[in-house]
Amino acid sequence: MISLRHAPAGRTIESMKESMKEHMKRALWIASACAALVAGGCGTGGTGGTGGTQPDAPDAPVQDASSIARPPLTRTPGDSAARSLNDYKVEIANWLYQGNANQIFSGTPPHELRSVIVLNIVLDASGKVKSVVVFRDNSDPDTRNAAVASVHRGAPYPRPARALLRGGQVQFTETWLFRDDAQFQLRTLAEAYQK
């Protein structure tokens, strides 16, 4: 049974849910825009009044937006406002969701999951990934590799407060909950939906 953690200082579970909904709306809008560009072609050229591709151009295969390589993220994290490890994990989870928006599912996780992956993550004082170690998995290499890759895709992360550092780094575990379609949620944020 998953228990609901306390909300970070100054934030209610409802405000966290609203924040998550906004992140998901933004991510879905971006994914839809990318899919529309891919499906409709990026050009506006062509002959005649159709505004599409040229009539004699061969049909290009339509790609799923999730198969398109994403450009590197240009966001720059600042200092974390979190003063506890649990609050920092929530902040990291939200940051990771932003870097992996096309792989996140919304809503309550299903009762039967394809895979549950637990990773031990070590970040340095600047928020860069030092190590990611698989702590627990169910021998599904696709979801295991996807979980590890998502940590690196979400980096760099906000810099942890000095009080959270031990030997110049912060270490914690996070759990990935994978559905059958290989979309995931992080347990830290999925718990907010449990209420």
PDB file of C-alpha atoms in Angstrom:
ATOM      1  CA  MET A   1       0.000   0.000   0.000  1.00  0.00           C
ATOM      2  CA  ILE A   2       1.316   3.424  -0.912  1.00  0.00           C
ATOM      3  CA  SER A   3       1.024   5.997   1.844  1.00  0.00           C
ATOM      4  CA  LEU A   4       0.582   9.686   1.181  1.00  0.00           C
ATOM      5  CA  ARG A   5       3.559  11.767   2.235  1.00  0.00           C
ATOM      6  CA  HIS A   6       3.198  15.173   3.768  1.00  0.00           C
ATOM      7  CA  ALA A   7       3.157  18.066   1.348  1.00  0.00           C
ATOM      8  CA  PRO A   8       6.265  20.262   1.274  1.00  0.00           C
ATOM      9  CA  ALA A   9       6.242  23.217   3.653  1.00  0.00           C
ATOM     10  CA  GLY A  10       3.859  25.899   2.428  1.00  0.00           C
ATOM     11  CA  ARG A  11       2.223  23.641  -0.197  1.00  0.00           C
ATOM     12  CA  THR A  12      -0.943  21.645   0.068  1.00  0.00           C
ATOM     13  CA  ILE A  13      -1.667  18.392  -1.710  1.00  0.00           C
ATOM     14  CA  GLU A  14      -4.263  20.291  -3.765  1.00  0.00           C
ATOM     15  CA  SER A  15      -1.694  22.893  -4.876  1.00  0.00           C
ATOM     16  CA  MET A  16       0.697  20.072  -5.813  1.00  0.00           C
ATOM     17  CA  LYS A  17      -2.080  18.407  -7.835  1.00  0.00           C
ATOM     18  CA  GLU A  18      -2.823  21.685  -9.618  1.00  0.00           C
ATOM     19  CA  SER A  19       0.869  22.212 -10.353  1.00  0.00           C
ATOM     20  CA  MET A  20       1.100  18.678 -11.734  1.00  0.00           C
ATOM     21  CA  LYS A  21      -1.996  19.199 -13.897  1.00  0.00           C
ATOM     22  CA  GLU A  22      -0.459  22.367 -15.350  1.00  0.00           C
ATOM     23  CA  HIS A  23       2.802  20.526 -16.117  1.00  0.00           C
ATOM     24  CA  MET A  24       0.867  17.731 -17.812  1.00  0.00           C
ATOM     25  CA  LYS A  25      -1.274  20.170 -19.851  1.00  0.00           C
ATOM     26  CA  ARG A  26       1.870  21.944 -21.028  1.00  0.00           C
ATOM     27  CA  ALA A  27       3.559  18.644 -21.889  1.00  0.00           C
ATOM     28  CA  LEU A  28       0.508  17.391 -23.808  1.00  0.00           C
ATOM     29  CA  TRP A  29       0.283  20.663 -25.730  1.00  0.00           C
ATOM     30  CA  ILE A  30       3.950  20.409 -26.732  1.00  0.00           C
ATOM     31  CA  ALA A  31       3.556  16.765 -27.761  1.00  0.00           C
ATOM     32  CA  SER A  32       0.435  17.635 -29.796  1.00  0.00           C
ATOM     33  CA  ALA A  33       2.218  20.499 -31.521  1.00  0.00           C
ATOM     34  CA  CYS A  34       5.145  18.259 -32.424  1.00  0.00           C
ATOM     35  CA  ALA A  35       2.820  15.554 -33.730  1.00  0.00           C
ATOM     36  CA  ALA A  36       0.945  18.107 -35.831  1.00  0.00           C
ATOM     37  CA  LEU A  37       4.177  19.397 -37.334  1.00  0.00           C
ATOM     38  CA  VAL A  38       5.345  15.895 -38.153  1.00  0.00           C
ATOM     39  CA  ALA A  39       1.990  14.752 -39.539  1.00  0.00           C
ATOM     40  CA  GLY A  40       1.356  17.889 -41.545  1.00  0.00           C
ATOM     41  CA  GLY A  41       4.869  18.589 -42.679  1.00  0.00           C
ATOM     42  CA  CYS A  42       6.870  21.549 -41.519  1.00  0.00           C
ATOM     43  CA  GLY A  43       6.844  23.465 -44.801  1.00  0.00           C
ATOM     44  CA  THR A  44       4.273  25.886 -46.078  1.00  0.00           C
ATOM     45  CA  GLY A  45       5.448  25.733 -49.653  1.00  0.00           C
ATOM     46  CA  GLY A  46       3.828  23.956 -52.516  1.00  0.00           C
ATOM     47  CA  THR A  47       2.063  24.997 -55.632  1.00  0.00           C
ATOM     48  CA  GLY A  48      -1.500  26.007 -56.054  1.00  0.00           C
ATOM     49  CA  GLY A  49      -3.801  27.009 -53.247  1.00  0.00           C
ATOM     50  CA  THR A  50      -3.452  23.917 -51.091  1.00  0.00           C
ATOM     51  CA  GLY A  51      -0.633  25.255 -48.913  1.00  0.00           C
ATOM     52  CA  GLY A  52       0.660  21.715 -48.359  1.00  0.00           C
ATOM     53  CA  THR A  53       3.482  19.772 -49.898  1.00  0.00           C
ATOM     54  CA  GLN A  54       4.031  19.853 -53.630  1.00  0.00           C
ATOM     55  CA  PRO A  55       1.656  17.573 -55.539  1.00  0.00           C
ATOM     56  CA  ASP A  56       4.409  15.452 -57.054  1.00  0.00           C
ATOM     57  CA  ALA A  57       6.310  15.010 -53.777  1.00  0.00           C
ATOM     58  CA  PRO A  58       6.336  11.416 -52.506  1.00  0.00           C
ATOM     59  CA  ASP A  59       4.437  10.773 -49.295  1.00  0.00           C
ATOM     60  CA  ALA A  60       6.807  10.881 -46.341  1.00  0.00           C
ATOM     61  CA  PRO A  61       6.247   8.335 -43.563  1.00  0.00           C
ATOM     62  CA  VAL A  62       4.518   9.817 -40.545  1.00  0.00           C
ATOM     63  CA  GLN A  63       6.449   9.350 -37.320  1.00  0.00           C
ATOM     64  CA  ASP A  64       5.027   9.139 -33.843  1.00  0.00           C
ATOM     65  CA  ALA A  65       6.059  12.282 -31.933  1.00  0.00           C
ATOM     66  CA  SER A  66       7.618  10.127 -29.194  1.00  0.00           C
ATOM     67  CA  SER A  67      10.120   8.684 -31.694  1.00  0.00           C
ATOM     68  CA  ILE A  68      11.520  12.087 -32.638  1.00  0.00           C
ATOM     69  CA  ALA A  69      14.803  13.036 -31.001  1.00  0.00           C
ATOM     70  CA  ARG A  70      14.322  15.971 -28.678  1.00  0.00           C
ATOM     71  CA  PRO A  71      16.741  18.894 -28.732  1.00  0.00           C
ATOM     72  CA  PRO A  72      18.811  19.302 -25.567  1.00  0.00           C
ATOM     73  CA  LEU A  73      17.026  21.110 -22.776  1.00  0.00           C
ATOM     74  CA  THR A  74      18.119  24.683 -22.319  1.00  0.00           C
ATOM     75  CA  ARG A  75      16.554  25.241 -18.910  1.00  0.00           C
ATOM     76  CA  THR A  76      18.920  26.261 -16.157  1.00  0.00           C
ATOM     77  CA  PRO A  77      18.107  25.110 -12.648  1.00  0.00           C
ATOM     78  CA  GLY A  78      18.734  27.367  -9.717  1.00  0.00           C
ATOM     79  CA  ASP A  79      19.030  26.684  -6.028  1.00  0.00           C
ATOM     80  CA  SER A  80      16.428  24.366  -4.550  1.00  0.00           C
ATOM     81  CA  ALA A  81      14.065  25.855  -1.996  1.00  0.00           C
ATOM     82  CA  ALA A  82      13.618  22.423  -0.380  1.00  0.00           C
ATOM     83  CA  ARG A  83      14.910  22.103   3.160  1.00  0.00           C
ATOM     84  CA  SER A  84      14.133  18.411   3.675  1.00  0.00           C
ATOM     85  CA  LEU A  85      15.040  15.383   1.603  1.00  0.00           C
ATOM     86  CA  ASN A  86      11.364  14.589   0.971  1.00  0.00           C
ATOM     87  CA  ASP A  87      10.721  18.117  -0.302  1.00  0.00           C
ATOM     88  CA  TYR A  88      13.810  17.890  -2.506  1.00  0.00           C
ATOM     89  CA  LYS A  89      12.590  14.567  -3.949  1.00  0.00           C
ATOM     90  CA  VAL A  90       9.286  16.251  -4.902  1.00  0.00           C
ATOM     91  CA  GLU A  91      11.193  19.062  -6.606  1.00  0.00           C
ATOM     92  CA  ILE A  92      13.462  16.596  -8.431  1.00  0.00           C
ATOM     93  CA  ALA A  93      10.448  14.513  -9.504  1.00  0.00           C
ATOM     94  CA  ASN A  94       8.733  17.581 -10.971  1.00  0.00           C
ATOM     95  CA  TRP A  95      11.953  18.561 -12.753  1.00  0.00           C
ATOM     96  CA  LEU A  96      12.348  15.017 -14.121  1.00  0.00           C
ATOM     97  CA  TYR A  97       8.747  15.112 -15.392  1.00  0.00           C
ATOM     98  CA  GLN A  98       9.539  18.273 -17.364  1.00  0.00           C
ATOM     99  CA  GLY A  99      12.465  16.553 -19.062  1.00  0.00           C
ATOM    100  CA  ASN A 100      10.433  13.400 -19.840  1.00  0.00           C
ATOM    101  CA  ALA A 101       6.981  14.837 -20.578  1.00  0.00           C
ATOM    102  CA  ASN A 102       6.294  12.464 -23.479  1.00  0.00           C
ATOM    103  CA  GLN A 103       6.796   9.413 -21.238  1.00  0.00           C
ATOM    104  CA  ILE A 104       4.606  10.404 -18.294  1.00  0.00           C
ATOM    105  CA  PHE A 105       1.032   9.208 -17.823  1.00  0.00           C
ATOM    106  CA  SER A 106      -1.487  11.184 -15.813  1.00  0.00           C
ATOM    107  CA  GLY A 107      -4.056  10.034 -13.306  1.00  0.00           C
ATOM    108  CA  THR A 108      -3.969   7.242 -10.785  1.00  0.00           C
ATOM    109  CA  PRO A 109      -1.559   4.376 -11.546  1.00  0.00           C
ATOM    110  CA  PRO A 110      -3.282   1.108 -12.485  1.00  0.00           C
ATOM    111  CA  HIS A 111      -3.492  -1.670  -9.905  1.00  0.00           C
ATOM    112  CA  GLU A 112      -1.434  -3.966 -12.098  1.00  0.00           C
ATOM    113  CA  LEU A 113       1.784  -2.425 -13.330  1.00  0.00           C
ATOM    114  CA  ARG A 114       4.141  -3.698 -16.008  1.00  0.00           C
ATOM    115  CA  SER A 115       7.157  -2.870 -13.921  1.00  0.00           C
ATOM    116  CA  VAL A 116       8.270  -1.202 -10.692  1.00  0.00           C
ATOM    117  CA  ILE A 117      11.852   0.071 -10.789  1.00  0.00           C
ATOM    118  CA  VAL A 118      13.646   1.494  -7.746  1.00  0.00           C
ATOM    119  CA  LEU A 119      16.770   3.543  -8.418  1.00  0.00           C
ATOM    120  CA  ASN A 120      19.362   4.914  -6.033  1.00  0.00           C
ATOM    121  CA  ILE A 121      20.299   8.368  -7.335  1.00  0.00           C
ATOM    122  CA  VAL A 122      23.306  10.450  -6.312  1.00  0.00           C
ATOM    123  CA  LEU A 123      23.501  14.133  -7.305  1.00  0.00           C
ATOM    124  CA  ASP A 124      26.444  16.408  -6.659  1.00  0.00           C
ATOM    125  CA  ALA A 125      26.246  19.845  -5.045  1.00  0.00           C
ATOM    126  CA  SER A 126      25.538  21.465  -8.431  1.00  0.00           C
ATOM    127  CA  GLY A 127      22.595  19.135  -9.203  1.00  0.00           C
ATOM    128  CA  LYS A 128      24.455  17.006 -11.752  1.00  0.00           C
ATOM    129  CA  VAL A 129      23.953  13.237 -11.800  1.00  0.00           C
ATOM    130  CA  LYS A 130      26.904  11.422 -10.213  1.00  0.00           C
ATOM    131  CA  SER A 131      25.423   7.930 -10.298  1.00  0.00           C
ATOM    132  CA  VAL A 132      22.244   5.982 -10.913  1.00  0.00           C
ATOM    133  CA  VAL A 133      22.114   2.417  -9.598  1.00  0.00           C
ATOM    134  CA  VAL A 134      19.239  -0.020 -10.035  1.00  0.00           C
ATOM    135  CA  PHE A 135      18.195  -0.960  -6.518  1.00  0.00           C
ATOM    136  CA  ARG A 136      15.237  -3.156  -7.490  1.00  0.00           C
ATOM    137  CA  ASP A 137      13.569  -4.264 -10.715  1.00  0.00           C
ATOM    138  CA  ASN A 138      11.569  -7.119 -12.175  1.00  0.00           C
ATOM    139  CA  SER A 139      14.069  -8.108 -14.897  1.00  0.00           C
ATOM    140  CA  ASP A 140      12.374  -6.008 -17.604  1.00  0.00           C
ATOM    141  CA  PRO A 141      15.362  -4.455 -19.390  1.00  0.00           C
ATOM    142  CA  ASP A 142      13.246  -1.987 -21.390  1.00  0.00           C
ATOM    143  CA  THR A 143      11.686  -0.331 -18.358  1.00  0.00           C
ATOM    144  CA  ARG A 144      14.909  -0.539 -16.347  1.00  0.00           C
ATOM    145  CA  ASN A 145      16.815   1.261 -19.126  1.00  0.00           C
ATOM    146  CA  ALA A 146      13.990   3.774 -19.594  1.00  0.00           C
ATOM    147  CA  ALA A 147      14.042   4.652 -15.875  1.00  0.00           C
ATOM    148  CA  VAL A 148      17.815   5.168 -15.834  1.00  0.00           C
ATOM    149  CA  ALA A 149      17.697   7.194 -19.071  1.00  0.00           C
ATOM    150  CA  SER A 150      14.920   9.416 -17.695  1.00  0.00           C
ATOM    151  CA  VAL A 151      17.158  10.484 -14.796  1.00  0.00           C
ATOM    152  CA  HIS A 152      19.863  11.618 -17.211  1.00  0.00           C
ATOM    153  CA  ARG A 153      17.332  13.308 -19.555  1.00  0.00           C
ATOM    154  CA  GLY A 154      15.948  15.355 -16.655  1.00  0.00           C
ATOM    155  CA  ALA A 155      19.378  16.650 -15.597  1.00  0.00           C
ATOM    156  CA  PRO A 156      20.732  18.999 -14.492  1.00  0.00           C
ATOM    157  CA  TYR A 157      18.560  19.343 -11.413  1.00  0.00           C
ATOM    158  CA  PRO A 158      18.162  22.209  -8.928  1.00  0.00           C
ATOM    159  CA  ARG A 159      21.115  22.550  -6.586  1.00  0.00           C
ATOM    160  CA  PRO A 160      20.362  20.961  -3.194  1.00  0.00           C
ATOM    161  CA  ALA A 161      20.550  23.038  -0.025  1.00  0.00           C
ATOM    162  CA  ARG A 162      23.802  22.618   1.910  1.00  0.00           C
ATOM    163  CA  ALA A 163      21.896  21.040   4.793  1.00  0.00           C
ATOM    164  CA  LEU A 164      20.943  18.117   2.488  1.00  0.00           C
ATOM    165  CA  LEU A 165      24.509  17.424   1.340  1.00  0.00           C
ATOM    166  CA  ARG A 166      26.562  14.596   2.793  1.00  0.00           C
ATOM    167  CA  GLY A 167      30.126  14.574   1.539  1.00  0.00           C
ATOM    168  CA  GLY A 168      29.280  17.089  -1.194  1.00  0.00           C
ATOM    169  CA  GLN A 169      26.371  15.055  -2.586  1.00  0.00           C
ATOM    170  CA  VAL A 170      22.764  14.112  -1.953  1.00  0.00           C
ATOM    171  CA  GLN A 171      21.542  10.529  -2.256  1.00  0.00           C
ATOM    172  CA  PHE A 172      17.994   9.164  -2.370  1.00  0.00           C
ATOM    173  CA  THR A 173      15.859   6.429  -3.889  1.00  0.00           C
ATOM    174  CA  GLU A 174      12.958   6.939  -6.270  1.00  0.00           C
ATOM    175  CA  THR A 175      10.430   4.465  -7.613  1.00  0.00           C
ATOM    176  CA  TRP A 176       9.226   4.327 -11.242  1.00  0.00           C
ATOM    177  CA  LEU A 177       5.731   2.907 -11.841  1.00  0.00           C
ATOM    178  CA  PHE A 178       5.430   1.668 -15.444  1.00  0.00           C
ATOM    179  CA  ARG A 179       2.158   0.901 -17.192  1.00  0.00           C
ATOM    180  CA  ASP A 180       1.925  -1.702 -19.969  1.00  0.00           C
ATOM    181  CA  ASP A 181       2.545   1.006 -22.614  1.00  0.00           C
ATOM    182  CA  ALA A 182       5.902   1.887 -20.951  1.00  0.00           C
ATOM    183  CA  GLN A 183       4.599   5.281 -19.761  1.00  0.00           C
ATOM    184  CA  PHE A 184       5.539   5.976 -16.144  1.00  0.00           C
ATOM    185  CA  GLN A 185       4.970   8.009 -13.036  1.00  0.00           C
ATOM    186  CA  LEU A 186       7.276   8.530 -10.104  1.00  0.00           C
ATOM    187  CA  ARG A 187       5.968   7.237  -6.823  1.00  0.00           C
ATOM    188  CA  THR A 188       6.798  10.520  -5.085  1.00  0.00           C
ATOM    189  CA  LEU A 189       4.308  12.369  -7.293  1.00  0.00           C
ATOM    190  CA  ALA A 190       1.860   9.501  -7.891  1.00  0.00           C
ATOM    191  CA  GLU A 191       1.111   9.508  -4.174  1.00  0.00           C
ATOM    192  CA  ALA A 192      -0.511  12.926  -4.566  1.00  0.00           C
ATOM    193  CA  TYR A 193      -3.168  11.276  -6.752  1.00  0.00           C
ATOM    194  CA  GLN A 194      -3.934   8.657  -4.096  1.00  0.00           C
ATOM    195  CA  LYS A 195      -5.908  11.116  -1.982  1.00  0.00           C
TER     196      LYS A 195
END
